Amino acid sequence: MRNHNHVAGHLLALFTILIWGTTFVSTKVLLKDFTPVEILLFRFLIGYLVLWMIYPRAQKVVSLREEALFIGAGLCGVTLYFLIENMALVYTTASNAGIIVSVAPFFTAVLAHFFLDGERLTTRFVSGFGIAICGIILITLNGSYMLQLNPLGDLLAFIAPVVWAVYSVMMRKIGLRNYNVIGATRKVFFYGLLFMLPALGLVESDLNVARFTHFTNLSNLLFLGVGASALCFVTWNQAVKLLGAIPTSVYIYLVPLITVGSSALILHEQLTWASILGASLTLYGSYISESTARGKKRNVFSAKLRRNT
């Protein structure tokens, strides 16, 4: 049963990342007609409604402390992370954003080391992270001898994974309390939408409904709302529940590969030998980090088994 949960967790994490790796492209397309806050609002409103239809029952909590976890997860994992990410895409390329946010596993590992039991930072994990970062830098440079970054956009993209790491730790704590994963995710969406309202009042909104009649806009909004939000937040949160925050977050290293590939195919962003080499290093680094987390889980389980025998 334990092995089955382990495999299921990895499959869920991989599926989620395959979808999330292309969201940068969809968001970049929508930014032609929508503001970052509008995209965020419509995306998670669609996601919330879908989750409500699937699980219409209220998700009750047992204490104010646990309610605070949902509030914090909604603020960090929905409002702040995606608002910062969408704003970054205004000033930088989809490839750069997808690459930079993939440092999230390191920040998640650091926070998990201090705030979660049984999820310790190891030297091998840091080594894998270093190799993956080398690959990420190569993909960012994309074969150019001069570093051509977009300072504001890239800085925002770098802040986003710090916020995501906080969300991951909070969701791990929520997952340990055995809440229904769909109900818990919907509750997180509710607080995320609530925190979006002040941000919506700070920007000018276009009331032109004709934007929604364009097939490209409608299909991308549905993809982000139904697929990348309603479905993938559930699968990701379940993966965190089954594997832990650190092993699940390692899959974020794969985001640059998916984002760069989809950006080259759809947005025609340049793909070079540096991207291919960088992708290989990123994969190798993620393998080292993931194998560390997997081995650590086995050691913890073995130690518990020895104590019980």
Coordinates of C-alpha atoms in Angstrom, one line a residue, residues 21-22 24-26 28 89 93-98 255-271:
G21 CA 4.9 24.0 -17.6
T22 CA 2.7 25.3 -20.4
F24 CA 3.4 30.5 -19.0
V25 CA 2.6 30.3 -22.7
S26 CA -1.2 30.6 -22.1
K28 CA 1.6 35.3 -22.2
L89 CA 5.4 37.9 -17.7
T93 CA 9.7 36.1 -21.7
A94 CA 7.7 33.0 -21.0
S95 CA 10.9 31.0 -21.2
N96 CA 12.7 33.1 -18.6
A97 CA 9.8 33.1 -16.2
G98 CA 9.4 29.3 -16.5
V255 CA 9.2 23.3 -15.7
P256 CA 12.0 24.9 -17.8
L257 CA 12.1 22.0 -20.2
I258 CA 8.4 22.1 -20.8
T259 CA 8.2 25.9 -20.9
V260 CA 11.1 26.3 -23.3
G261 CA 9.8 23.6 -25.6
S262 CA 6.2 24.9 -25.6
S263 CA 7.4 28.5 -26.0
A264 CA 9.5 27.6 -29.0
L265 CA 6.6 25.8 -30.6
I266 CA 3.8 28.3 -29.9
L267 CA 5.5 31.6 -29.3
H268 CA 8.5 31.0 -31.5
E269 CA 11.0 31.9 -28.8
Q270 CA 14.5 30.9 -29.7
L271 CA 15.8 27.3 -28.9

